[in-house]
Each structure stands twice: as structure tokens, then as C-alpha cells.
Coordinates of C-alpha atoms and ligand atoms in Angstrom, one line a residue:
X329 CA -19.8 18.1 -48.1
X330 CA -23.4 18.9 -48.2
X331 CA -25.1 19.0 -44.9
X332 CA -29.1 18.8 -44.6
X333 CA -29.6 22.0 -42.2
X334 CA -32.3 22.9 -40.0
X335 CA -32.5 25.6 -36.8
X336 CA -31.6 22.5 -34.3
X337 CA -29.7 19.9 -36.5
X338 CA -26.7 19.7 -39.1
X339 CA -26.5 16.1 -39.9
X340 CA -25.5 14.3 -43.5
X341 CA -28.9 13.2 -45.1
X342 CA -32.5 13.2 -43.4
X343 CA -33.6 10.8 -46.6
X344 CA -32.2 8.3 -44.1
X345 CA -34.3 9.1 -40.9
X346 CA -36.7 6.3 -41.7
X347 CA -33.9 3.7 -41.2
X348 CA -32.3 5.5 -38.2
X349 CA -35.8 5.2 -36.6
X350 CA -36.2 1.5 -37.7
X351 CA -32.7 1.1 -35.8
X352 CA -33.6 2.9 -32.9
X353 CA -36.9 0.7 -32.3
X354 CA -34.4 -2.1 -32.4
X355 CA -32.5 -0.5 -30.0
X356 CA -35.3 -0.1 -27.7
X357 CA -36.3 -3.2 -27.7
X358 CA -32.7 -4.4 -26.1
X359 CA -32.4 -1.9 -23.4
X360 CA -34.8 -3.1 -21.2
X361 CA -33.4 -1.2 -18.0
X362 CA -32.7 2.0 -19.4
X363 CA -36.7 1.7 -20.9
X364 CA -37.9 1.7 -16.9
X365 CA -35.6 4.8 -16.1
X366 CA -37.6 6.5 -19.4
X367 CA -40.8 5.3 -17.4
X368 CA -40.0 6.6 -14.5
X369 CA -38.8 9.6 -15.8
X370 CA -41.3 10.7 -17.4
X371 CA -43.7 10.4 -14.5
X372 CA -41.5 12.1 -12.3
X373 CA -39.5 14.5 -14.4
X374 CA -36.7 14.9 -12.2
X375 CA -35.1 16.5 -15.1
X376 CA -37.7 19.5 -15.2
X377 CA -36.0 22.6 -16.6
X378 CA -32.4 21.3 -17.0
X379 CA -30.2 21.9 -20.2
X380 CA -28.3 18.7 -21.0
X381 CA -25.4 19.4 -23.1
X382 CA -24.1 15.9 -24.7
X383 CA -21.0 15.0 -26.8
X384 CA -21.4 11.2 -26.7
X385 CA -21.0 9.0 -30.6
X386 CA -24.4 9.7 -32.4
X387 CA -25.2 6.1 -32.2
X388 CA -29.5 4.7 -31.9
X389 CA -28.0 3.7 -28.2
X390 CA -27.3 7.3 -27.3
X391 CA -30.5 8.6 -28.9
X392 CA -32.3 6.0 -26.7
X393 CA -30.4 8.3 -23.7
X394 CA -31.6 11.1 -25.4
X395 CA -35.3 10.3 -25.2
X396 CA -35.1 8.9 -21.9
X397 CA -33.7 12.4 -20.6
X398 CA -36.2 14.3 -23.0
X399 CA -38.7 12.4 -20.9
X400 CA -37.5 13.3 -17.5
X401 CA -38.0 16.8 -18.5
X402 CA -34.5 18.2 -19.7
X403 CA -33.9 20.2 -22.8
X404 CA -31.1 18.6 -24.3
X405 CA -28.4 19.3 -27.4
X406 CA -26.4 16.5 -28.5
X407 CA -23.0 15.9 -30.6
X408 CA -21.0 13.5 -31.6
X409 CA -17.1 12.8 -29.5
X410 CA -15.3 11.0 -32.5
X411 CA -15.0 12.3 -36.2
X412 CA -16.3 8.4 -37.5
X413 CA -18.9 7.3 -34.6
X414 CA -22.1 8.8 -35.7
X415 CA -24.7 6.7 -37.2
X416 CA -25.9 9.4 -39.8
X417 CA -29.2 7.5 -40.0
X418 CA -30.0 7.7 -36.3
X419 CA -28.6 11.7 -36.5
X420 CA -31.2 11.9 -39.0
X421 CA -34.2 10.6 -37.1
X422 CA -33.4 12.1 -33.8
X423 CA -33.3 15.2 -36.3
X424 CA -36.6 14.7 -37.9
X425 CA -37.9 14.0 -34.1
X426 CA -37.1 17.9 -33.2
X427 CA -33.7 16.5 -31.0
X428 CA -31.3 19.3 -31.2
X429 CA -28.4 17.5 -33.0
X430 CA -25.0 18.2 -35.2
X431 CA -22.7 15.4 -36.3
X432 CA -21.9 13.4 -39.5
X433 CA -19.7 10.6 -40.0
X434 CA -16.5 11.2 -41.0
X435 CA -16.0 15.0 -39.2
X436 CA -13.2 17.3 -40.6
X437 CA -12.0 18.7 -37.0
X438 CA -13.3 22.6 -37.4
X439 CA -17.0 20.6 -38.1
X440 CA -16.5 18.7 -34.8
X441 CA -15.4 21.8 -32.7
X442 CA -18.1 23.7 -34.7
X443 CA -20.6 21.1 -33.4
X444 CA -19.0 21.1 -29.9
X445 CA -19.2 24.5 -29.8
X446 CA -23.6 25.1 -30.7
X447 CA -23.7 22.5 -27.3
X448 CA -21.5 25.0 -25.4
X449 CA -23.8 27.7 -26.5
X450 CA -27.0 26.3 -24.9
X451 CA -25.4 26.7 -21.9
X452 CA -25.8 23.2 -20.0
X453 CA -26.5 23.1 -16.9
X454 CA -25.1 19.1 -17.2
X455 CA -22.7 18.5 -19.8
X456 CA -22.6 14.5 -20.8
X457 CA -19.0 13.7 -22.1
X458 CA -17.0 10.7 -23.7
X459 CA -13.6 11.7 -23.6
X460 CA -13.8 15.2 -21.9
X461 CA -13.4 17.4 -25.4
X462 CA -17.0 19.1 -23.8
X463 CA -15.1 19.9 -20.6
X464 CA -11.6 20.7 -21.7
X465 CA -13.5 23.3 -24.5
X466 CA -15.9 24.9 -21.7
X467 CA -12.6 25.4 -19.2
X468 CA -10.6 26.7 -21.6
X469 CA -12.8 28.8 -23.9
X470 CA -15.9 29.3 -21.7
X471 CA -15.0 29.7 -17.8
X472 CA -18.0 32.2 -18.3
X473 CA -20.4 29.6 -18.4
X474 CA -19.2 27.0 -15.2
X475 CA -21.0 29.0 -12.3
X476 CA -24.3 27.9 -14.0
X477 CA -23.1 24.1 -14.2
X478 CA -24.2 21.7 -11.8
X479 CA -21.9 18.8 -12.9
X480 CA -20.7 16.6 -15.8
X481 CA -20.7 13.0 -16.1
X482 CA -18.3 11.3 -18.1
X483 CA -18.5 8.0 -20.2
X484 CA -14.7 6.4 -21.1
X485 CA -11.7 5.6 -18.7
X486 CA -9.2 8.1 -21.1
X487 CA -12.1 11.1 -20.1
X488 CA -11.6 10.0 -16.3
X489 CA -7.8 10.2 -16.6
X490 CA -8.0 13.7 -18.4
X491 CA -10.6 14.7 -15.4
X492 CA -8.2 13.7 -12.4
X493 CA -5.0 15.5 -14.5
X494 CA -7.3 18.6 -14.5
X495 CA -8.3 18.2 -11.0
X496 CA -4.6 17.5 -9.8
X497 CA -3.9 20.8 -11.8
X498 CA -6.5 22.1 -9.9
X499 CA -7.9 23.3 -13.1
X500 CA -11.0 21.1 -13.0
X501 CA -13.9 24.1 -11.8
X502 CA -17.2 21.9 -11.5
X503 CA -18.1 18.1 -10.1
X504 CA -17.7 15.5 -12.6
X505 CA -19.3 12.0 -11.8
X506 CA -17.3 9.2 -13.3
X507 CA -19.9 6.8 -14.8
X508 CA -17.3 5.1 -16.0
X509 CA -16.0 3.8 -12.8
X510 CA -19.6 2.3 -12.3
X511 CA -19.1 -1.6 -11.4
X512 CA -21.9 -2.0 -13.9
X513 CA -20.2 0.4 -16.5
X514 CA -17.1 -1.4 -16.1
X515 CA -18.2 -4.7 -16.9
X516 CA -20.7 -5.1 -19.1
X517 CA -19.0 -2.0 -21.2
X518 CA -15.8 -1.9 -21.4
X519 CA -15.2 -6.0 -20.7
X520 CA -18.0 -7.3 -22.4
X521 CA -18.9 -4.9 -25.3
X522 CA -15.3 -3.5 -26.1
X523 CA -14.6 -7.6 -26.5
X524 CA -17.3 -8.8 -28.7
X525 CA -17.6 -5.2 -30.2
X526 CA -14.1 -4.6 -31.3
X527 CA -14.0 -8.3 -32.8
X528 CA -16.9 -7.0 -34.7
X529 CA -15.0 -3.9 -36.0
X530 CA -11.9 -6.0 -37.0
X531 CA -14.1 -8.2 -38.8
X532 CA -16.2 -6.5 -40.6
X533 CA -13.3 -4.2 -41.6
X534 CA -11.5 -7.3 -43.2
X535 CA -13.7 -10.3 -43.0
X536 CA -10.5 -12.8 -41.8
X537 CA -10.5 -15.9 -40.4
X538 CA -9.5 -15.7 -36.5
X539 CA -9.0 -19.0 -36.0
X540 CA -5.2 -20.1 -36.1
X541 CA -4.1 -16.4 -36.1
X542 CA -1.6 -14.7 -33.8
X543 CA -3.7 -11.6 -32.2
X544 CA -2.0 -9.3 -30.0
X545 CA -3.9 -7.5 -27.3
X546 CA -2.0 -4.3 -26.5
X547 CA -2.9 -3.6 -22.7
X548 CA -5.0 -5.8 -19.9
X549 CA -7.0 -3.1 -18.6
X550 CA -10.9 -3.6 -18.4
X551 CA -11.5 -3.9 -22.3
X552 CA -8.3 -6.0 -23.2
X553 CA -9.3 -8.8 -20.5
X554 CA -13.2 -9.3 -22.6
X555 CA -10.8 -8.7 -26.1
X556 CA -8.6 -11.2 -25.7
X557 CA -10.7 -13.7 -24.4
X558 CA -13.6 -13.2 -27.4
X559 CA -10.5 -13.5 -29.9
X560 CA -9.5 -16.6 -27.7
X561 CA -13.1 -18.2 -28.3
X562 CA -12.9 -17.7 -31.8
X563 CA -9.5 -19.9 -31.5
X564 CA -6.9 -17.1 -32.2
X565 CA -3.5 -17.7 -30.5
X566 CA -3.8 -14.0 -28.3
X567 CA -0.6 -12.3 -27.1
X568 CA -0.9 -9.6 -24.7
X569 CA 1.8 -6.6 -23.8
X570 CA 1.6 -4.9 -20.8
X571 CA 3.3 -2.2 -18.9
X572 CA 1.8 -3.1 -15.5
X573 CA 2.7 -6.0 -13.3
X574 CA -0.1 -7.0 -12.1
X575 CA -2.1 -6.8 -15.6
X576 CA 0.6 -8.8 -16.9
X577 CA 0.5 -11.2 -14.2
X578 CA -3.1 -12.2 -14.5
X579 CA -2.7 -12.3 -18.1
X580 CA -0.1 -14.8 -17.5
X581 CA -2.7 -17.0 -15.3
X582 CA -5.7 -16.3 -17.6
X583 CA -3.5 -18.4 -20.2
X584 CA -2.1 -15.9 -22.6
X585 CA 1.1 -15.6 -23.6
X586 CA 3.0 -12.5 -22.0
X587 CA 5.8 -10.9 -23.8
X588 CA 7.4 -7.5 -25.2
X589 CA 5.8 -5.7 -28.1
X590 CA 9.4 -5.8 -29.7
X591 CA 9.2 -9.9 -29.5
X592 CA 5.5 -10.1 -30.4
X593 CA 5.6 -7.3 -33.5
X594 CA 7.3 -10.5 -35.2
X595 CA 4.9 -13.4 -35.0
X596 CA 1.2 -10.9 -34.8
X597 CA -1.3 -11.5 -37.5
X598 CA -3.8 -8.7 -36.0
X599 CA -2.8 -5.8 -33.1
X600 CA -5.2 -4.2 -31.2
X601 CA -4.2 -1.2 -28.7
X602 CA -6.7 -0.7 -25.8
X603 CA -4.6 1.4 -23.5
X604 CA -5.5 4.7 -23.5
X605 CA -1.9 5.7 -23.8
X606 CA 0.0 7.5 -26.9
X607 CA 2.0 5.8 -29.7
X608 CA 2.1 2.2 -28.3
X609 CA 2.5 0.3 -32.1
X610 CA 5.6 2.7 -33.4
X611 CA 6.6 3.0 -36.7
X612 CA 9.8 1.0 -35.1
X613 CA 7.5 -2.1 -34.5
X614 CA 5.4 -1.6 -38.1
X615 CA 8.7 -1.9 -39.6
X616 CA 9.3 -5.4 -38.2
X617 CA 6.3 -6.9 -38.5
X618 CA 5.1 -9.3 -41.0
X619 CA 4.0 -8.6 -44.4
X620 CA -0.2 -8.2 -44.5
X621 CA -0.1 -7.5 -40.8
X622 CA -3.5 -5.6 -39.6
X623 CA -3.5 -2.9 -37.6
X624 CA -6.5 -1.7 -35.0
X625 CA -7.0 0.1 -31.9
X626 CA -9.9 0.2 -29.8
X627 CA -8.6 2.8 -26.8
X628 CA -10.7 5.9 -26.8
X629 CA -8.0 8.1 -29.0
X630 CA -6.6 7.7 -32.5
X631 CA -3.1 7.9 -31.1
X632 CA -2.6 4.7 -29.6
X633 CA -0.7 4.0 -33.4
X634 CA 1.9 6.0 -34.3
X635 CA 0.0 6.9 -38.1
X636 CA 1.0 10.5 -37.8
X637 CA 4.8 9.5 -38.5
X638 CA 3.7 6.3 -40.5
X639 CA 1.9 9.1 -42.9
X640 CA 4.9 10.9 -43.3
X641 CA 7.2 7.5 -43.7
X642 CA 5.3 5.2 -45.3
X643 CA 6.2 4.3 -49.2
X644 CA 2.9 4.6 -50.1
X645 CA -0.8 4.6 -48.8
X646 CA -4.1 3.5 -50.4
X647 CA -7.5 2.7 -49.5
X648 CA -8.5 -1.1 -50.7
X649 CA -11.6 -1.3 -48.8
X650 CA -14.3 1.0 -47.0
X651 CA -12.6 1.2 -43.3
X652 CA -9.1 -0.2 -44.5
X653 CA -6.0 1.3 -45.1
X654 CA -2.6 -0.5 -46.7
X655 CA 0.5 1.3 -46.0
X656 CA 3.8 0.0 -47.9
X657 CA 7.0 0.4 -46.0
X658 CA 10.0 -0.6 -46.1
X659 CA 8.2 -2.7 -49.2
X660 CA 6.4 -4.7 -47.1
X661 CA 2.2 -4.3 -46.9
X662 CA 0.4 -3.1 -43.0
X663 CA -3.2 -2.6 -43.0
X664 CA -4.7 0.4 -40.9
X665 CA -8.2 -0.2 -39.5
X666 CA -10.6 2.9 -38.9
X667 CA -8.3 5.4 -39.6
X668 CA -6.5 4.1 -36.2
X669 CA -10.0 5.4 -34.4
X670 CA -11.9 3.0 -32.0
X671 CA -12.2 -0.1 -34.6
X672 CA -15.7 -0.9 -33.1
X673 CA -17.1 2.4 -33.7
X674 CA -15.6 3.5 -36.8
X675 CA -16.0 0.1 -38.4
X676 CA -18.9 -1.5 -36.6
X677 CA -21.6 -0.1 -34.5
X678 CA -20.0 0.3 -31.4
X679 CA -21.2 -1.7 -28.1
X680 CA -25.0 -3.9 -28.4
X681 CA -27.5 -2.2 -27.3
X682 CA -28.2 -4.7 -24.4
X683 CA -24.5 -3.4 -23.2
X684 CA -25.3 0.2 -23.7
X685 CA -28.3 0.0 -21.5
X686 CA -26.8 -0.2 -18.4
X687 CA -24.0 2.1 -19.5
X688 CA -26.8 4.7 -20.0
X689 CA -28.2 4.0 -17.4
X690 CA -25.5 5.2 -15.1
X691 CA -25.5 8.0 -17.0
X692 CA -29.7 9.0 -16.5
X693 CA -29.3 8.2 -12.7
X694 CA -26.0 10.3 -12.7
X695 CA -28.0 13.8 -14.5
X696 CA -30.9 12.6 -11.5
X697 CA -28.1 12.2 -8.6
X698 CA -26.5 15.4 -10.2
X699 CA -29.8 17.3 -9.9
X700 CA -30.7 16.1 -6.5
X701 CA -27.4 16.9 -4.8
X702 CA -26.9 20.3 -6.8
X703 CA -24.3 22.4 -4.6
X704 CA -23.5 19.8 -2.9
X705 CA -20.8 17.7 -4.5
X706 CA -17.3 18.3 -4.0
X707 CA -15.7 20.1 -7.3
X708 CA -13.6 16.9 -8.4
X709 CA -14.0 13.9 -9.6
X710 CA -17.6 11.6 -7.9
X711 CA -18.0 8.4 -7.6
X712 CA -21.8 7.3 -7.7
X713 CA -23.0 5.8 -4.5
X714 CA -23.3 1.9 -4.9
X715 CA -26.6 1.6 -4.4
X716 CA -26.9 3.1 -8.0
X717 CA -24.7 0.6 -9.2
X718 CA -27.1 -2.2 -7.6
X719 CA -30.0 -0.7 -9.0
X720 CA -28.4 -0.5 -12.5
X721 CA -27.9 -4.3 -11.9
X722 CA -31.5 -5.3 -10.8
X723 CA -33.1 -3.2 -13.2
X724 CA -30.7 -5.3 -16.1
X725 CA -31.2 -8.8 -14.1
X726 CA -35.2 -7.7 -14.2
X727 CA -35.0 -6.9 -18.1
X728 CA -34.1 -9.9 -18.8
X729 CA -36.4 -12.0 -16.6
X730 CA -33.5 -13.2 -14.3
X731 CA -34.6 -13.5 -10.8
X732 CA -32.3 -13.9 -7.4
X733 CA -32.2 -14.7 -4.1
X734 CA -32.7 -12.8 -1.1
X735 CA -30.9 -13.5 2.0
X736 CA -32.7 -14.3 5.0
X737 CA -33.5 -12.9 8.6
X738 CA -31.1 -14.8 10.2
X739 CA -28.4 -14.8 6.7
X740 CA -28.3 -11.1 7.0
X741 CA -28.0 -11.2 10.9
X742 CA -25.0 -13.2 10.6
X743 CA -23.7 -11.0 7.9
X744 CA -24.0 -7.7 11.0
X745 CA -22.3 -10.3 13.6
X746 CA -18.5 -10.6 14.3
X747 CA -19.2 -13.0 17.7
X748 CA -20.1 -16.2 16.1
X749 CA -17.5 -18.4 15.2
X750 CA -16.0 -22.1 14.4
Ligands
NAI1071 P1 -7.6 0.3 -18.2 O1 -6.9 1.5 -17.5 O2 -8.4 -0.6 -17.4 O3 -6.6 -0.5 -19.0 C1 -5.6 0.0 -19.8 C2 -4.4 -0.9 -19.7 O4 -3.4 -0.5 -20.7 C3 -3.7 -0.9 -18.3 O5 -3.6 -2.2 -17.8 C4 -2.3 -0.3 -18.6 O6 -1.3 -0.8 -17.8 C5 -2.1 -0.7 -20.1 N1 -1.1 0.1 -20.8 C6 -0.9 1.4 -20.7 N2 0.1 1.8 -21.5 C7 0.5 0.6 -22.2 C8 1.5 0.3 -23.2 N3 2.3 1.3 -23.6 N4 1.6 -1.0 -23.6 C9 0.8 -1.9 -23.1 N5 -0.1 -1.7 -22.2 C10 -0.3 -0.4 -21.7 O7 -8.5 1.0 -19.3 P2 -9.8 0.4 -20.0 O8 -11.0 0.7 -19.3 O9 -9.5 -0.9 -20.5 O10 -9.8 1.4 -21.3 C11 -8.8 1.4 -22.3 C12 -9.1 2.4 -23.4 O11 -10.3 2.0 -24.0 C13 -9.4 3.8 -22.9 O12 -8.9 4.8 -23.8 C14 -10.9 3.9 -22.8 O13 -11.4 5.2 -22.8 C15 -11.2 3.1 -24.1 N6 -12.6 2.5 -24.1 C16 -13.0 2.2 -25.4 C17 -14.2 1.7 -25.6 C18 -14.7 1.4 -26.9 O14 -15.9 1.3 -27.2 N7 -13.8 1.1 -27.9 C19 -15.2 1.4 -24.4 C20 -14.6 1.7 -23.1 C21 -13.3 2.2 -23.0

């Protein structure tokens, strides 16, 4: 493919900056909260001096991050952290704006590595992650550079559970603060914007009518609780299969119907896998499952379906619509969304804005709280403190003209008390 190439960017087209920065004006005007951290920022500069090395998706969202960290003084470089989630019009108007950026939609893996690896070279003080490919690439081919890292941050649940295997390997050689465990990052990402975001991959992939359709939710984690109950509002019958107990349980009492993947392969109209595990839909299941079945998965890695054995199995494989694969086996038809990548990103545009601003926003206050408490964290895995979580929450509530109650003098004395009683 032909790449437009400058010193600081590789992206697919700059002819389509003008759009990207049309869409990241929208962007802006939907992320209220992370709009005061750029203010503040940018009075303050706590960011003075520090290299930000960032493999998030190359969405107007993220560039939004990047300006707001431009602003509090860092020097920052910036790739994508799948092969099909960057917006190539935003990657062309942070370009044209002078961001250092690499990324295209649609990535061979040496060009993603490539990319990953001009970051690594600007030796980051903070590297910015979605899924811990920056990390696991600096620890295994750069130890060099980690005595000069104050700390990463990572965005997704699959980056935290690769962070805590490295730590328990004792392999993990700098602090890494887990955005993703925010409250706020929990809940308005991966409940609320992998539900209504994910919908939106599914249907902009195949434009079907929910309504009266079977759709099976493949784990009850954080993003399948907002998945299946957006697919519920939009009156689809919603199966879930779990592995857990617990999730299964509340699944149960949030009115779905609970059952084996083997018994629900059979009556599905639509699968999504939100997991974070490997090879949950098997060729096994795809073999029983009814003819014109659609396939999706929303979890962080393209692995949650088993396509690398469906490739080599299936009859045949052709691609009837931009985003949409149909498979033949066994000579029935199954239908591949995104390549099998995170439906909402590859087919859609990822999480709102609105969501993305708080997300980001524990991600600015995490470079600040990294910066402030250099040398000072533990070398594992950090949790934020929660008064960054409350602020995140104000500063959102505040965006959107949302006022609350305090409590009073004597409210938050009884709160301190243990003596009064019936
Ligand atoms: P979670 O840990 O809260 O939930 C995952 C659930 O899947 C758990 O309840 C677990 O028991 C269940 N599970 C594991 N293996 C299973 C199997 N074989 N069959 C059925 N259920 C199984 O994780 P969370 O936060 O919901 O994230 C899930 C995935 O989505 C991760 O890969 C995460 O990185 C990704 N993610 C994707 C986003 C997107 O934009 N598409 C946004 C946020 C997270």
C-alpha cells in the first residue's frame, strides 16, 4: 500500500485531514471533562519535559488525549493497538497538526510492530497502552530502555490480565497504573460504551433487525452486562454463557437466559464473545449452528473465535460486504464480523466520545499521578487513589450541567460516629 510519509507520521492519506479534523471538533465538543484537564493542563504543565509513548486505536477520541497531554507539556508519539481501529482521517489530521503518528487501518503485522517499534525509539518516559503489546515489546526487546521509565498506564481488562501474569512472573520491571480498574473507566467504558458501541458494530456490519432475534452474549464480565442489556432494549431474546458462578448467577436474576454454549450454538441468531479468553465459539460450535448465523466478538483480541482453524476448514470463504465475512461449512453459511477483531472498532467507531472522556481522563490524571509520585510507586501493577476516580466523576456530572448534593455538618458527623443507634 501507499503510505503518505513525513519525518513524524506514516499514515494512509493526508487528503483526508480536513475530515479527521471536522471529526475531532465533534469530538471535543462531547468530552467535556477531559476539555477541563486540557485547561488545566496547559496552565500548569505538569507534563513539562516528559516523552509519552502511546499505542492506543488512532480514533478522534484518542487524538483529543493527545492534545490534552501536548498541552500539559509532554512530547508525545502515538500508534495504533489493533490492525483495523485507526480512523485514517483523524491519523491524518493529528499528522498535518505536527502529532508524531504511524498507523493505518487495516495493518499487516510487520507495519504494526514497525509502528510500535518508532514509539519504543523515542524512549518514553510513560508508555500509554491498550492491551500491553507497548510493554510486552519494551521487556522483551528493550530492557535497555526501563531504568528511564517512570510508569505505564494501561487502558483494557485483557492488558491488566497480561500485566498481573508478568508481574506474578516477576517479569514486569516498571509500575503500571491500571486505568482500567477505574470505577469511572469500568462503567461508563466497558458497561456502557462496549454495550451501545458493539451494537453499533454488529449493525452497521449487517444492518439486521434485532428485534425477535436470539443474541448470545458470550461472558458477563463488565462489557457483556451493558451488551446484553442494549441488545435486550432493542427486543432481542439474549442468551448469555458463562464460566463463572457468580456472573452466571446475576445473569440468571438480570433475566437472561443462562445456558451452555453447546445448547445455545443451536437456537443463536447473532454471538458476541466479550471474554477476554482464547477460542470460546470453536469450529465445534460453528458446525452446529444455524445456517446465516453471525459471528462477532468484542473482547480486546481477535482470538476469542476460533477463525484460525475455521480458515483452514471452512468450504469456502468470501467477502459480501465491507466488514463481513461468509464462511461455508459443512454447506451451511456463518458470517464473520471484523475479521473476528473488536466489532465496535473495526466496524464502527469504537466507544462515543462522551464515554471516552472519562476513560481519558483516567488516563491524563494517571501520566500527572505518574509524574508526581515518580520513584515512588511499587514496580507492579497501581491502582489510582479514589479520589481520582471522584474527580473523574464530578468533572463528567459538571460537563453535563448535573449538579448534587452535599452532605451536611451533622450528615457527615453521623457518617464518623459508631455510638448512635436505634
Ligand atoms: P471481565 O473480566 O469483567 O469479564 C469477562 C467475563 O468473561 C468474565 O465474567 C468471565 O468469567 C467470562 N469468561 C471467561 N471465559 C469465558 C468463556 N470461555 N465462556 C464464557 N464466558 C467466559 O472483562 P471485561 O471488562 O468485560 O472485558 C472483556 C474483554 O473486552 C477484554 O478483552 C477487554 O479488554 C475487552 N474490552 C473491549 C472493549 C471494546 O471497546 N470492545 C472495551 C473494554 C474492554
Amino acid at each position: 500500500m501507499n503510505m503518505a510519509k513525513g519525518d513524524h507520521y506514516e499514515v494512509k492519506d493526508m487528503s483526508l485531514a480536513a475530515q479527521g479534523k471536522n471529526n475531532l471538533e465533534l469530538a471535543e465538543l462531547n468530552m467535556g471533562a477531559l476539555m477541563e484537564v486540557k485547561k488545566r493542563f496547559k496552565k500548569e504543565k505538569p507534563l513539562k519535559g516528559v516523552r509519552i509513548g502511546m499505542a492506543l486505536h488512532v480514533t478522534k477520541e484518542t487524538g483529543i488525549l493527545v492534545r490534552t497531554l501536548l498541552a500539559g507539556g509532554a512530547d508525545v508519539y502515538i500508534t495504533g493497538c489493533n490492525p483495523l481501529s485507526t480512523q485514517d482521517d483523524v491519523a491524518a489530521a493529528l499528522a498535518k497538526e505536527g502529532v508524531k503518528v504511524w498507523g493505518y487501518k487495516g495493518e499487516n503485522n510487520e507495519d504494526y510492530y514497525r509502528y510500535i517499534k518508532y514509539v519504543i525509539e523515542a524512549k518514553p518516559h510513560i508508555t500509554i497502552d491498550d492491551g500491553c503489546d507497548l510493554v510486552s515489546e519494551i521487556h522483551k526487546n528493550h530492557p535497555k530502555l526501563i531504568k528511564g521509565i517512570i510508569c505505564g498506564c494501561e487502558e483494557t481488562t485483557t492488558g491488566i490480565i497480561r500485566l498481573q501474569a508478568m508481574a506474578k512472573a516477576k517479569a514486569l520491571k516498571y509500575p503500571m497504573i491500571a486505568v482500567n480498574d477505574n470505577k469511572t473507566k469500568h462503567l461508563v467504558d466497558n458497561f456502557y460504551g462496549t454495550g451501545q458501541s458493539s451494537i453499533d458494530g454488529i449493525l452497521r456490519a449487517t444492518n439486521l433487525l434485532y428485534a425477535g432475534k436470539t443474541f448470545v452474549v458470550c461472558g458477563y464480565g463488565s462489557c457483556g452486562k451493558g451488551l446484553a442489556d442494549r441488545a435486550r432494549g432493542l427486543g432481542a431474546n439474549v442468551v448469555v454463557t458463562e464460566v463463572d458462578n457468580f456472573c452466571a448467577l446475576q445473569a440468571h436474576y438480570d433475566g437472561f437466559r443462562v445456558m451452555k454454549l453447546a445448547d445455545a450454538v443451536k437456537i443463536g441468531d447473532i454471538f458476541c464473545t466479550v471474554t477476554g479468553n482464547k477460542h470460546v465459539i470453536r469450529v465445534e460450535h460453528m458446525k452446529k449452528m444455524k445456517n446465516g448465523a453471525i459471528l462477532s466478538n468484542s473482547g480486546h483480541f481477535d482470538i476469542e473465535l476460533e477463525l484460525s482453524r475455521l480458515n483452514k476448514v471452512a468450504d469456502s470463504k468470501r467477502r459480501v460486504r465491507p466488514f463481513m465475512d461468509e464462511y461455508v461449512l459443512k454447506g451451511k453459511k456463518i458470517f464473520v464480523l471484523g475479521e473476528g477483531r473488536l466489532v465496535n472498532l473495526s466496524a464502527a467507531e469504537g466507544h462515543p466520545s462522551e464515554v471516552m472522556s472519562t476513560s481519558f481522563c483516567g488516563q491524563a490524571l494517571a501520566c500527572e499521578y505518574g509524574v508526581k509520585n515518580k520513584g515512588k510507586m511499587p514496580v507492579g501493577v497501581v491502582q489510582l487513589p479514589g479520589e481520582i476516580d471522584d474527580t473523574i466523576a464530578g468533572l463528567q456530572l459538571k460537563a453535563m450541567g448535573i449538579e448534587i448534593d452535599e452532605m451536611t455538618a451533622e450528615q457527615k458527623r453521623y457518617m464518623d460516629t459508631w455510638e448512635e443507634g436505634t
